[in-house]
Short mmCIF file of C-alpha atoms in Angstrom, two decimals:
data_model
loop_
_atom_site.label_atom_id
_atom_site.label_comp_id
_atom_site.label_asym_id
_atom_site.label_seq_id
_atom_site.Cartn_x
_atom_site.Cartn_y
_atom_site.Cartn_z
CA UNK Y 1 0.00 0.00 0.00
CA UNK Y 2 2.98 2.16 0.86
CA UNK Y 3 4.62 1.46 -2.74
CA UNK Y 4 1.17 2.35 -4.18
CA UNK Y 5 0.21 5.95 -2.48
CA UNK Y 6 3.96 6.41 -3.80
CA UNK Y 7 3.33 5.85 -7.17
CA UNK Y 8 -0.10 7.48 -7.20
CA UNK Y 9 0.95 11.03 -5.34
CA UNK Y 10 4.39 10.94 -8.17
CA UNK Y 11 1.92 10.32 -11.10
CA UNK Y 12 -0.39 13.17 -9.59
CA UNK Y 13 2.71 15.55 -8.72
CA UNK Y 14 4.29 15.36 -12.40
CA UNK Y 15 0.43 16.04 -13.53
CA UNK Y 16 0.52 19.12 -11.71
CA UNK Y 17 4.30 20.21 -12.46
CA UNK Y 18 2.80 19.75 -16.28
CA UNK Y 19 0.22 21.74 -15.74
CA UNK Y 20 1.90 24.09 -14.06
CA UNK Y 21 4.63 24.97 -16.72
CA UNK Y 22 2.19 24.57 -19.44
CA UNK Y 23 0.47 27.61 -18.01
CA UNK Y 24 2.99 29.99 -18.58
CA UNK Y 25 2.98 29.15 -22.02
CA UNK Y 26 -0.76 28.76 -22.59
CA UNK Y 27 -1.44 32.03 -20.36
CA UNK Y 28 0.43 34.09 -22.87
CA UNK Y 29 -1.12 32.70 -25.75
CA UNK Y 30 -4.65 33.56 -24.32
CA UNK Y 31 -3.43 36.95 -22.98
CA UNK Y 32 -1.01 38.48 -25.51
CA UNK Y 33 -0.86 38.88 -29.05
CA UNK Y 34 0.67 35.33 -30.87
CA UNK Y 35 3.90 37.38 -31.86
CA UNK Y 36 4.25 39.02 -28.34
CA UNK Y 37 3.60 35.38 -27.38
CA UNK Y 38 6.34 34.16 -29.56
CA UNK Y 39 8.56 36.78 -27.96
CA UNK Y 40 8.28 35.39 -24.48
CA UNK Y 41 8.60 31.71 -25.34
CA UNK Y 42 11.87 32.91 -26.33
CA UNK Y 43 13.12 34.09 -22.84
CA UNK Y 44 10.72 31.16 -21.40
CA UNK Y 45 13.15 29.05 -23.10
CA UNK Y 46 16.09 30.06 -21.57
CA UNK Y 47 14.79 29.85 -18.27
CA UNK Y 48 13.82 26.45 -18.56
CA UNK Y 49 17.66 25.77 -20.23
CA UNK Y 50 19.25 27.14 -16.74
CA UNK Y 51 16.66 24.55 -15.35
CA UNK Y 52 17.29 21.94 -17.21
CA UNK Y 53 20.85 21.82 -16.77
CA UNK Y 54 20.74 22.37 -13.28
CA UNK Y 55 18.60 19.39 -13.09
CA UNK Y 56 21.24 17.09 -14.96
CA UNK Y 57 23.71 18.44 -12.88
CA UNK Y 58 22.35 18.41 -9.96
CA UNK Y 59 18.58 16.55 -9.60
CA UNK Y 60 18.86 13.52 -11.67
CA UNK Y 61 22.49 12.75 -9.88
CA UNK Y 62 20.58 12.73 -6.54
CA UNK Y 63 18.45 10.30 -7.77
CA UNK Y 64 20.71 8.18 -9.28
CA UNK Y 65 23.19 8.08 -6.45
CA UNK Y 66 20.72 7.77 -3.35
CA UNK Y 67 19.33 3.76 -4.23
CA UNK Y 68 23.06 3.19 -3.26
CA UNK Y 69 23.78 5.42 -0.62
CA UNK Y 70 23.21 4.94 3.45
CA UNK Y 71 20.42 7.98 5.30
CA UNK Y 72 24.17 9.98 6.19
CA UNK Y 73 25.47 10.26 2.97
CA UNK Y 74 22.32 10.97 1.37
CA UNK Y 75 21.67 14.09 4.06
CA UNK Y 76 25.13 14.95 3.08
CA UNK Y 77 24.74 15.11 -0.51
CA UNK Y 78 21.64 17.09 -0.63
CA UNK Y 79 23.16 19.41 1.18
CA UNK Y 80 25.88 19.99 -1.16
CA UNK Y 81 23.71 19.73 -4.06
CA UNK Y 82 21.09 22.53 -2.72
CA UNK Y 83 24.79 24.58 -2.25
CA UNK Y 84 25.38 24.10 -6.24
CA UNK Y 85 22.00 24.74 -7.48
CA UNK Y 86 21.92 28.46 -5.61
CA UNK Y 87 25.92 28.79 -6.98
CA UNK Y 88 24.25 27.88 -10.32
CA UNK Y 89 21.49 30.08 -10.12
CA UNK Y 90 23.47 32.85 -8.92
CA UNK Y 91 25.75 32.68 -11.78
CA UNK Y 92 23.03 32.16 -14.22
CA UNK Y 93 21.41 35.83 -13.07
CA UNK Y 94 24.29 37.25 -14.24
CA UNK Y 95 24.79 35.59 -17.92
CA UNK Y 96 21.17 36.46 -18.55
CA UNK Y 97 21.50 40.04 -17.59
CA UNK Y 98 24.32 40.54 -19.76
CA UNK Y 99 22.34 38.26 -22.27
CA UNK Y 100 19.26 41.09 -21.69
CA UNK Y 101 21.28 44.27 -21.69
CA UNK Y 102 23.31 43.10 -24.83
CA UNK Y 103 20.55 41.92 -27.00
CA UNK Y 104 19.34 43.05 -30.51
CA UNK Y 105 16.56 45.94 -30.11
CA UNK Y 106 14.84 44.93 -34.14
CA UNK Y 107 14.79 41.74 -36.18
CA UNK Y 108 12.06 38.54 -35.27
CA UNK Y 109 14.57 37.09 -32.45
CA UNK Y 110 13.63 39.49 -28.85
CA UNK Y 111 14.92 38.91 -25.50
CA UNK Y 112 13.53 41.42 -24.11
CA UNK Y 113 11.78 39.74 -21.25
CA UNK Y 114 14.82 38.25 -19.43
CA UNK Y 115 15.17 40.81 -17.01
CA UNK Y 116 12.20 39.58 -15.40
CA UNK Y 117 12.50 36.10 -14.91
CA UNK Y 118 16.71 36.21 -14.35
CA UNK Y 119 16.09 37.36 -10.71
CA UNK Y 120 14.34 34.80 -9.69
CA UNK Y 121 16.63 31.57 -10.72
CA UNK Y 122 18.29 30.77 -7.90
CA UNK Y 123 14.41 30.30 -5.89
CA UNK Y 124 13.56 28.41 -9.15
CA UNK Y 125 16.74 25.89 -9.07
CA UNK Y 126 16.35 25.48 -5.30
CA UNK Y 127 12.64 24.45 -5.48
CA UNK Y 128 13.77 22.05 -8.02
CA UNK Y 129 16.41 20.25 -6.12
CA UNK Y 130 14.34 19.66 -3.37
CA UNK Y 131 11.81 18.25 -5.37
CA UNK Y 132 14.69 15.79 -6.92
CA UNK Y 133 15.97 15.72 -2.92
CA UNK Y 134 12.11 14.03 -1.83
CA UNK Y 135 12.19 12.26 -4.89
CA UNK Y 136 15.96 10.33 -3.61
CA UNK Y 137 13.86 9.50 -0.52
CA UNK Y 138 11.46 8.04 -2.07
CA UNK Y 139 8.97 10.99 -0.39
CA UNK Y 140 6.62 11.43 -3.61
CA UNK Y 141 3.83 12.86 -0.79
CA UNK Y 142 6.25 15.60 0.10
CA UNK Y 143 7.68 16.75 -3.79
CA UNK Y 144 3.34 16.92 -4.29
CA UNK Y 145 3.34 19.00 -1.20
CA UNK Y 146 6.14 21.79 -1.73
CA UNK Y 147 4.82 21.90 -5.47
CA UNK Y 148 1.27 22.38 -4.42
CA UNK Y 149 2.69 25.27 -2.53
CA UNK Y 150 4.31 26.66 -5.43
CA UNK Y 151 1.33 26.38 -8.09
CA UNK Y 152 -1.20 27.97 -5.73
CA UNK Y 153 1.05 30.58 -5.04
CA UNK Y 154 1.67 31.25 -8.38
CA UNK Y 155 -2.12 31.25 -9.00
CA UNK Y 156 -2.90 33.31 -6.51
CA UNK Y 157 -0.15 36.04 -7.44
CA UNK Y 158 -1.32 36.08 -11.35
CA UNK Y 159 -4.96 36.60 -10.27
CA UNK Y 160 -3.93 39.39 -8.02
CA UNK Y 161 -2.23 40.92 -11.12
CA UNK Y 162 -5.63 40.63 -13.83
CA UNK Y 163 -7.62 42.05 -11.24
CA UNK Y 164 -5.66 44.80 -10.89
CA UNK Y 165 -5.42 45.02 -14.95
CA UNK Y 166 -2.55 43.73 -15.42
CA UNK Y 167 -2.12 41.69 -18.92
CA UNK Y 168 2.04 41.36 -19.74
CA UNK Y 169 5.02 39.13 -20.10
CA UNK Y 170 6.22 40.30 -16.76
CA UNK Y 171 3.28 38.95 -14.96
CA UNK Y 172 3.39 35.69 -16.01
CA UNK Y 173 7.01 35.78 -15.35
CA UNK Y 174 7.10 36.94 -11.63
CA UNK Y 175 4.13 34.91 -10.37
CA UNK Y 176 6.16 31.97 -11.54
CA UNK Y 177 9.31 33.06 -9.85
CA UNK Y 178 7.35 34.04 -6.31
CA UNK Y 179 5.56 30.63 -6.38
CA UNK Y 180 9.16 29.14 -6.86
CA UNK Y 181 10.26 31.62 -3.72
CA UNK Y 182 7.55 29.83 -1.50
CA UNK Y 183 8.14 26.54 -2.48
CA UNK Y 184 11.23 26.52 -1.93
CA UNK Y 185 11.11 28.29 1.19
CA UNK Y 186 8.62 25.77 2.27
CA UNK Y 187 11.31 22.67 1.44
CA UNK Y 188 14.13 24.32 3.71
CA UNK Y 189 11.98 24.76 7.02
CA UNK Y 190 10.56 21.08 6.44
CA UNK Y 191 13.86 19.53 5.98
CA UNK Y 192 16.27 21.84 7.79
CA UNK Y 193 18.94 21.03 5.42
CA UNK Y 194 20.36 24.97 4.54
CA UNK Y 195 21.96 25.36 1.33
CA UNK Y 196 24.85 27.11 2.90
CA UNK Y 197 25.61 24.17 4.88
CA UNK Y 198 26.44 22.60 1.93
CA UNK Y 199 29.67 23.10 -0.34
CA UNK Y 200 29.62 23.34 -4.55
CA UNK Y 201 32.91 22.58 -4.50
CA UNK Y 202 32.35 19.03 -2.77
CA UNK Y 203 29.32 18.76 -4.92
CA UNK Y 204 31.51 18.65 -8.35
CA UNK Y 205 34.11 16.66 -6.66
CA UNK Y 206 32.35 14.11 -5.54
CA UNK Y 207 29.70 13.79 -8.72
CA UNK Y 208 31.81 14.75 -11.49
CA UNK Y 209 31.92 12.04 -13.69
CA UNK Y 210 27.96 11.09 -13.42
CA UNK Y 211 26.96 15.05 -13.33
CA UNK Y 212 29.75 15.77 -16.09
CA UNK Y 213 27.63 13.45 -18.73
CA UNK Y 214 24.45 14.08 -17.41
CA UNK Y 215 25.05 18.00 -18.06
CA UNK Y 216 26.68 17.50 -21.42
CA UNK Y 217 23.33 15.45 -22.36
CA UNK Y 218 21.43 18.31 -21.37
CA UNK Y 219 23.15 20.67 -23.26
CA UNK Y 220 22.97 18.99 -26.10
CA UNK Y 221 18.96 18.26 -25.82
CA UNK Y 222 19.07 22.42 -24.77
CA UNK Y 223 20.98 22.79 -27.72
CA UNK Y 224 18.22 21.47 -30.11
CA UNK Y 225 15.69 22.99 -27.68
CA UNK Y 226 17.21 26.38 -28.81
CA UNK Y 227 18.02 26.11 -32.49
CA UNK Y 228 14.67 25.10 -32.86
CA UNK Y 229 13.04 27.66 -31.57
CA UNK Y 230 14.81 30.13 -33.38
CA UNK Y 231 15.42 27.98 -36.65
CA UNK Y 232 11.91 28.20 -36.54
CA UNK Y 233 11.25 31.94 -35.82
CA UNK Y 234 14.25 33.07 -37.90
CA UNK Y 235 13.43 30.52 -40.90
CA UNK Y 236 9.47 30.89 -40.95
CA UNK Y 237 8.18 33.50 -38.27
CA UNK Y 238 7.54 34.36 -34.52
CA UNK Y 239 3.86 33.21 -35.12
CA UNK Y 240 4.90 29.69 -36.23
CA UNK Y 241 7.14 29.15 -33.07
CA UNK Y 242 4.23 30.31 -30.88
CA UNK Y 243 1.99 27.60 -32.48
CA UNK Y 244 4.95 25.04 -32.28
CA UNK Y 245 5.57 25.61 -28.72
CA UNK Y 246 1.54 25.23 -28.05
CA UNK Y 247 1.42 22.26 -29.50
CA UNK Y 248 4.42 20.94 -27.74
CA UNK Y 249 3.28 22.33 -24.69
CA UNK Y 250 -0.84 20.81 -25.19
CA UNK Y 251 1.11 17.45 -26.63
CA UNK Y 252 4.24 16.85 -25.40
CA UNK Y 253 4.91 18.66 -22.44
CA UNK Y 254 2.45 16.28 -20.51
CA UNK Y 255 3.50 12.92 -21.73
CA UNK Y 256 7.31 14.57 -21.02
CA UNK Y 257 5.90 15.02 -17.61
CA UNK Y 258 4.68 11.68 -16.88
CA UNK Y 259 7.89 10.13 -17.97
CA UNK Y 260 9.90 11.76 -15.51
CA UNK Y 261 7.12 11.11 -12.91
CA UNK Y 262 8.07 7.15 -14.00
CA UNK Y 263 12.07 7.39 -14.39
CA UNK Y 264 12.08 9.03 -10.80
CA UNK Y 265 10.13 5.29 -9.53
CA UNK Y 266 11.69 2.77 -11.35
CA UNK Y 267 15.10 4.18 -12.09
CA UNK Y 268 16.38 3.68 -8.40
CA UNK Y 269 15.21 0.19 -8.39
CA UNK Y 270 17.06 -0.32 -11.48
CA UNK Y 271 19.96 1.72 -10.26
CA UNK Y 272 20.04 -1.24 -7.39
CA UNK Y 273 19.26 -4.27 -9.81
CA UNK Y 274 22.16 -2.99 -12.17
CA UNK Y 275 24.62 -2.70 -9.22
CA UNK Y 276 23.58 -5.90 -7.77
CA UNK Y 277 24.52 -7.23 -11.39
CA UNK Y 278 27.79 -6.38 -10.54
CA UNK Y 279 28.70 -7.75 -7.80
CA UNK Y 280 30.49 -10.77 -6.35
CA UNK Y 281 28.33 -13.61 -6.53
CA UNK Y 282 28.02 -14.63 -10.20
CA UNK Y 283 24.22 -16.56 -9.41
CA UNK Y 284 23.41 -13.79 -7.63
CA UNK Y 285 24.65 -11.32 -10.38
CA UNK Y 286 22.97 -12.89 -13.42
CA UNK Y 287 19.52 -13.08 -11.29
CA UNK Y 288 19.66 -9.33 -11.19
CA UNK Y 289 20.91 -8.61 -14.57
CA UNK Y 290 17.72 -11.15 -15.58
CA UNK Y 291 15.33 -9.14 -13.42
CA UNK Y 292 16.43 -5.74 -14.68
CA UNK Y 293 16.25 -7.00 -18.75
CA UNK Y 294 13.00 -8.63 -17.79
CA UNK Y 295 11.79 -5.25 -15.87
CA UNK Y 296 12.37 -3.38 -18.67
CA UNK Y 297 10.85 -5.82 -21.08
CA UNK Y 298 8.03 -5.74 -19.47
CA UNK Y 299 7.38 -1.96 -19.06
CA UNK Y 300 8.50 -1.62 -22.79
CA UNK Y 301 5.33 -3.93 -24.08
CA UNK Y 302 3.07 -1.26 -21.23
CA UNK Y 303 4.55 1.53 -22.77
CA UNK Y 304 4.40 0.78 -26.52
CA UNK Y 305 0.28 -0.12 -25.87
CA UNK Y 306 -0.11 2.55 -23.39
CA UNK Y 307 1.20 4.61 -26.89
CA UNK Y 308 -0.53 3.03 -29.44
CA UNK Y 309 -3.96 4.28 -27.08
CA UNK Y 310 -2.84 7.73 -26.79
CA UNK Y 311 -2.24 8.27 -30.58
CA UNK Y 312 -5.83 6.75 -31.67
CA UNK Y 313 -7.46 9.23 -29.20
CA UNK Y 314 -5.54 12.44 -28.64
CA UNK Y 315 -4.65 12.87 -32.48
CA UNK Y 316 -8.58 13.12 -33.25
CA UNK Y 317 -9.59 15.22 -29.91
CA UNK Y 318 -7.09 17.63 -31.30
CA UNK Y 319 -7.84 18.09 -34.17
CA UNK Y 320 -11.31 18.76 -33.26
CA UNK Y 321 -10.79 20.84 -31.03
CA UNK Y 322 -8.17 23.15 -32.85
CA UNK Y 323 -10.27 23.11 -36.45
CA UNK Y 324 -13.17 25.45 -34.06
CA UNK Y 325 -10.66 27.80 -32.82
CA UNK Y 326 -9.77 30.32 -35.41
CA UNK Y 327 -6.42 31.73 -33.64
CA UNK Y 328 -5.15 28.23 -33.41
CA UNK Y 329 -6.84 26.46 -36.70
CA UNK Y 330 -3.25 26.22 -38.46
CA UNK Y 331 -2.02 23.94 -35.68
CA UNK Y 332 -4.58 21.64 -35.82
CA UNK Y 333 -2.41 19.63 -38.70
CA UNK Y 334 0.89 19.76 -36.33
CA UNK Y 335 -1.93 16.70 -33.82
CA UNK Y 336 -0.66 13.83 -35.46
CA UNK Y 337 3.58 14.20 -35.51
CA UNK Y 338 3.32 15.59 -32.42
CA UNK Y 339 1.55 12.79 -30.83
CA UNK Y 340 3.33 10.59 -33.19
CA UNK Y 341 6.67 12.14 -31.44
CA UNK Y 342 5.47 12.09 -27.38
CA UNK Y 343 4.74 7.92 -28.59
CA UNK Y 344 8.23 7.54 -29.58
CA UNK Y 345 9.42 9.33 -26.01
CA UNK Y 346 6.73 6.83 -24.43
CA UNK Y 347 8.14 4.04 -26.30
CA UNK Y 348 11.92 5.02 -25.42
CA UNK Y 349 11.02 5.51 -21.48
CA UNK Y 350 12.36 2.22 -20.06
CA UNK Y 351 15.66 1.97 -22.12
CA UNK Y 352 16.46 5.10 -21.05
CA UNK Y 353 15.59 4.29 -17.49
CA UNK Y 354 17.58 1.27 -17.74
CA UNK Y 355 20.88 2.96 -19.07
CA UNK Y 356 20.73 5.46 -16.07
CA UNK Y 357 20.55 2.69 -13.69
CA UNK Y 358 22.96 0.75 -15.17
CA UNK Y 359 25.06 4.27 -15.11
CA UNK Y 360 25.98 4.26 -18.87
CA UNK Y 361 25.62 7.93 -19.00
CA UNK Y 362 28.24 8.06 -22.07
CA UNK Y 363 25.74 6.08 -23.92
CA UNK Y 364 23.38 8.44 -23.11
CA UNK Y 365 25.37 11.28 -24.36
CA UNK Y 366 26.09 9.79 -27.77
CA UNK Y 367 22.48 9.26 -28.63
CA UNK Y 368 21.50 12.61 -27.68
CA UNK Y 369 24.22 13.58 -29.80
CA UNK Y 370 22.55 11.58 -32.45
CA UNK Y 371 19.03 12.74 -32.21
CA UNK Y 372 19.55 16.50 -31.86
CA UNK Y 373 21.42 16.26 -35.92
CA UNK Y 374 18.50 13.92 -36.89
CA UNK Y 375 15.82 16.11 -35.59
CA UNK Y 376 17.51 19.27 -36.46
CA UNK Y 377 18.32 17.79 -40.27
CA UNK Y 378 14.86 17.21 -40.68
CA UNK Y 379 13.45 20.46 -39.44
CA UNK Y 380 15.77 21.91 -42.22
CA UNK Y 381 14.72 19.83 -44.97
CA UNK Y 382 11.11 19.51 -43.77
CA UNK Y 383 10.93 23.12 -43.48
CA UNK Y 384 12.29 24.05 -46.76
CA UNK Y 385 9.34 21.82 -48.67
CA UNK Y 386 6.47 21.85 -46.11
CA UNK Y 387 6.86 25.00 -43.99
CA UNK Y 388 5.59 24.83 -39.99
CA UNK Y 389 3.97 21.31 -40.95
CA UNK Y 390 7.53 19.75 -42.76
CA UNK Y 391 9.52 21.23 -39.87
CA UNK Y 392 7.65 19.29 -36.90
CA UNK Y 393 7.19 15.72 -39.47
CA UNK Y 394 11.23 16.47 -39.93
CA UNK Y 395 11.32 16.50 -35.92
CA UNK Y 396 9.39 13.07 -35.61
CA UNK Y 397 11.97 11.66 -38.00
CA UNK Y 398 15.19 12.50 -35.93
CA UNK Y 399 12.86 10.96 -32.89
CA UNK Y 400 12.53 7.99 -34.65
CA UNK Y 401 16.20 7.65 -35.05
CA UNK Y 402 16.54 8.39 -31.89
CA UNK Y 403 14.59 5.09 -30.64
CA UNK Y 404 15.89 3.23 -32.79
CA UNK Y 405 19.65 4.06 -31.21
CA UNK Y 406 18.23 4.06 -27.43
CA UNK Y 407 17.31 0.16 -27.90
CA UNK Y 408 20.36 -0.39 -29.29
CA UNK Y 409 22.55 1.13 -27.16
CA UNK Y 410 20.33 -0.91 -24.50
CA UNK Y 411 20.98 -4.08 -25.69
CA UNK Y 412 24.75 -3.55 -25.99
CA UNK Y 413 24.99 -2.79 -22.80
CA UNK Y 414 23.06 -5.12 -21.21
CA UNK Y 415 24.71 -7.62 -22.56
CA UNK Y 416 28.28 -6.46 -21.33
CA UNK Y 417 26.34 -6.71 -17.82
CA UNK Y 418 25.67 -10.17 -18.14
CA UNK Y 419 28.72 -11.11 -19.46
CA UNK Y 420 30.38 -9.47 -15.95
CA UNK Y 421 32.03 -6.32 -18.29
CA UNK Y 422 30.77 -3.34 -16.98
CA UNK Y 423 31.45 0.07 -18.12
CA UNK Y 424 33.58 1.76 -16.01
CA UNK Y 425 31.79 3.34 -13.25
CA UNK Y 426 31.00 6.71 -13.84
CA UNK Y 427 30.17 7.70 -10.09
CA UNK Y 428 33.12 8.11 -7.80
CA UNK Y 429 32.87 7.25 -3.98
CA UNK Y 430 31.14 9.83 -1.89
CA UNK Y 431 33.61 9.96 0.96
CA UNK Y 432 31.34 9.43 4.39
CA UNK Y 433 33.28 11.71 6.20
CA UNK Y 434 30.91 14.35 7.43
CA UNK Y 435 31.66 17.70 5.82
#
C-alpha cells in the first residue's frame, strides 16, 4: 500500500508540475498577441535551459546516487547539491542580464523579457532540487506538497495581477518566480537542510563524472531545444514558433511530464538491480541482470500499448478541437507528428531508465548527440518543402532515429552486464566523512 500511495501522489505531482509549466505558455497565448507570445517563449526558453541543466547536474544525480547510498550520505549530498544549485542560479542571473542588456533591439529574435524572470533563478533551481531531494527518498507525498505550494502561489499572485489590470510578459514571469520563492522556502523549514551548509565545491568533486555526462546530455537536448526555436522563428516566423511551442506544450509537455514522474520510480530500483549485477556472486549477479532485462521488457510492451492508445485518441480530440478555434486552426495539422513524437518518447522511457541505472551515461550522451542532428536535419529539410507542418514531421523523424539508437545502445549494454564487463563506473565514492 505504501509502494502504491507512492506511485499514485508521483503520477499526480508530475500532472501538476505539467500543468503548471504549461500555463505559462498557454497564459500568454490567451493573454497576448501570438507574436508578443512568440517573444516570451523565447526568454521562457532560456529559463527552462538554466533549469534543465541544473537538473542534470544536480537533480537527476541525486536520484541516481541515493538507491546506493546509506540515510548519512544521502543528508550529506543534498546538502551539497542545494549549495550548487543556488551557486548555479546565482551565476546564471548574471549571464542572462548581460544576455538582456546586450541583446538586438529589431529583427524577429527578442529577449527582451529576461530581465524579469533572471532574478528569480536561484528560488527556481532550489525548489527544483528539493523536489529531486524528496524524490531520492522516495517521499513522492512531500515533492506533491512543496509543489502544491508553489502552483497555488503562483495562482494566486497572477490573479492578483488581472484584477488589478494587469495583462504582460512580466506577470506571467514573476508569479512563476514568487511561487518558486515559497516553495522553496517551504522545502528548507521542512527539511532543515540549509543550502549554505552545503559546499559546490564538494558537490563537483564528488559527482563529477555522473553530473559531467548528465550535463553534457542536457546541453545537447538544450541545444536542439534552442536552435529550434529560433530555426523556426528566424526561418518561418515568430507566429509559427508560438503555435509550435503550443502544441508541444498541449502534446508533449504532458506525456514529457509523466515520464519523468516514471524514471524518478523505477530508475532507483534499477539503479540497485544494475549494481547488484555487478557484484560478487556470479548466481546472484545474473539473477539481477535477468530481473532488470525482464523489468524493462516488461514496461517496454506497457509503454508501446499505453502509446498506441494515446495516438488513436488524442490525435482526433485535437484536431477537433483546434479546427473550431480560429487563432489556433493552423495547428490543428501539427496533432498527429506531435503525438506521433510524445509515442516515440513513451516508447523510449524504459531503455532510457535502464541505461541510467545501469550508469551508462556516455551512452546516453552519444544518442542525444545523435538525435539533436536527426531532428535538427529534418526540421531543415522539412521546413524548406512543407513549412511549420515539414519542420515538426522532420522533428518526428530524428525521434525515430533516436529510438531506434536508445534500444540499441540498450541491448549492448546489457549484454556487457551479463557477461560481468561493466562500463567503467562513472560515479566516484562519496567519501562518508561528514563535511
Amino acid at each position: 500500500m505504501q509502494g502504491a500511495r507512492r506511485v499514485v501522489a508521483g503520477l499526480v505531482d508530475q500532472a501538476v508540475m505539467a500543468c503548471a509549466n504549461a500555463a505559462n505558455t498557454v497564459i500568454a497565448l490567451a493573454l497576448l498577441t501570438r507574436e508578443r507570445a512568440g517573444a516570451m517563449v523565447l526568454s521562457l526558453g532560456l529559463a527552462y535551459l538554466v533549469l534543465t541543466l541544473n537538473r542534470a547536474f544536480v537533480g537527476d544525480v541525486l536520484i541516481v546516487l541515493a538507491a546506493r547510498l546509506d540515510a548519512q550520505r544521502r543528508a550529506r549530498l543534498l546538502r551539497n547539491g542545494l549549495a550548487m544549485a543556488v551557486a548555479f542560479g546565482v551565476a546564471a542571473i548574471v549571464v542572462l542580464t548581460v544576455i538582456w542588456a546586450l541583446r538586438p533591439r529589431t529583427g524577429k529574435i527578442d529577449l527582451q523579457d529576461l530581465i524579469w524572470v533572471a532574478p528569480f533563478l536561484p528560488v527556481i533551481l532550489l525548489h527544483d532540487t528539493g523536489r529531486s531531494g524528496y524524490l531520492a527518498l522516495r517521499a513522492q507525498g512531500s515533492c506533491l506538497f512543496i509543489d502544491l505550494v508553489w502552483v497555488s502561489t503562483q495562482a494566486v499572485v497572477m490573479t492578483g495581477f488581472l484584477l488589478a489590470g494587469h495583462r504582460s510578459a512580466s506577470m506571467i514571469f514573476v508569479s512563476w518566480g514568487v511561487g518558486a520563492l515559497a516553495g522553496a522556502a517551504v522545502f528548507l523549514l521542512r527539511t532543515r537542510q540549509w543550502p549554505w551548509r552545503g559546499n559546490p565545491r564538494q558537490w563537483i568533486s564528488e559527482t563529477r563524472h555522473l553530473s559531467g555526462w548528465f550535463t553534457a546530455t542536457q546541453i545537447i537536448g538544450q541545444i536542439q531545444v534552442q536552435a529550434i526555436g529560433f530555426l523556426v522563428s528566424g526561418r518561418l516566423s515568430q507566429r509559427d514558433l508560438s503555435g509550435l511551442r503550443g502544441g508541444q506544450t498541449a502534446l508533449i509537455q504532458p506525456v514529457q511530464n509523466f515520464i519523468v514522474a516514471v524514471q524518478s520510480l523505477i530508475v532507483p530500483r534499477l539503479s540497485r538491480l544494475a549494481g547488484d549485477a555487478g557484484g560478487r556472486g556470479e548466481r546472484e549477479s545474473h539473477s539481477a541482470a535477468y530481473r532488470l532485462a525482464r523489468q524493462t521488457k516488461l514496461l517496454a510492451i506497457a509503454f508501446a500499448g499505453l502509446a498506441v492508445v494515446m495516438v488513436a485518441t488524442v490525435v482526433p480530440l485535437s484536431e477537433f478541437v483546434l479546427a473550431r478555434l480560429s487563432k489556433f486552426a493552423d495547428i490543428a495539422p501539427l496533432a498527429l507528428p506531435l503525438c506521433v513524437q510524445a509515442a516515440i518518447y513513451l516508447i523510449e522511457l524504459p531503455f532510457a531508465a535502464a541505461l541510467r541505472g545501469m550508469h551508462r551515461a556516455r551512452l546516453l550522451f552519444i544518442r542525444y548527440a545523435i538525435y539533436t542532428t536527426a531532428s535538427l536535419a529534418g526540421l531543415v529539410a522539412g521546413g524548406d518543402t512543407d513549412g511549420l507542418h515539414g519542420a515538426v514531421w522532420g522533428l518526428t523523424a530524428g525521434a525515430a532515429v533516436s529510438l531506434i539508437t536508445m534500444v540499441s545502445f540498450y541491448r549492448y549494454a546489457l549484454h556487457q552486464l551479463v557477461r560481468g564487463t561493466p562500463e567503467r563506473p562513472e560515479v566516484e565514492p562519496v567519501p562518508s566523512v561528514a563535511a
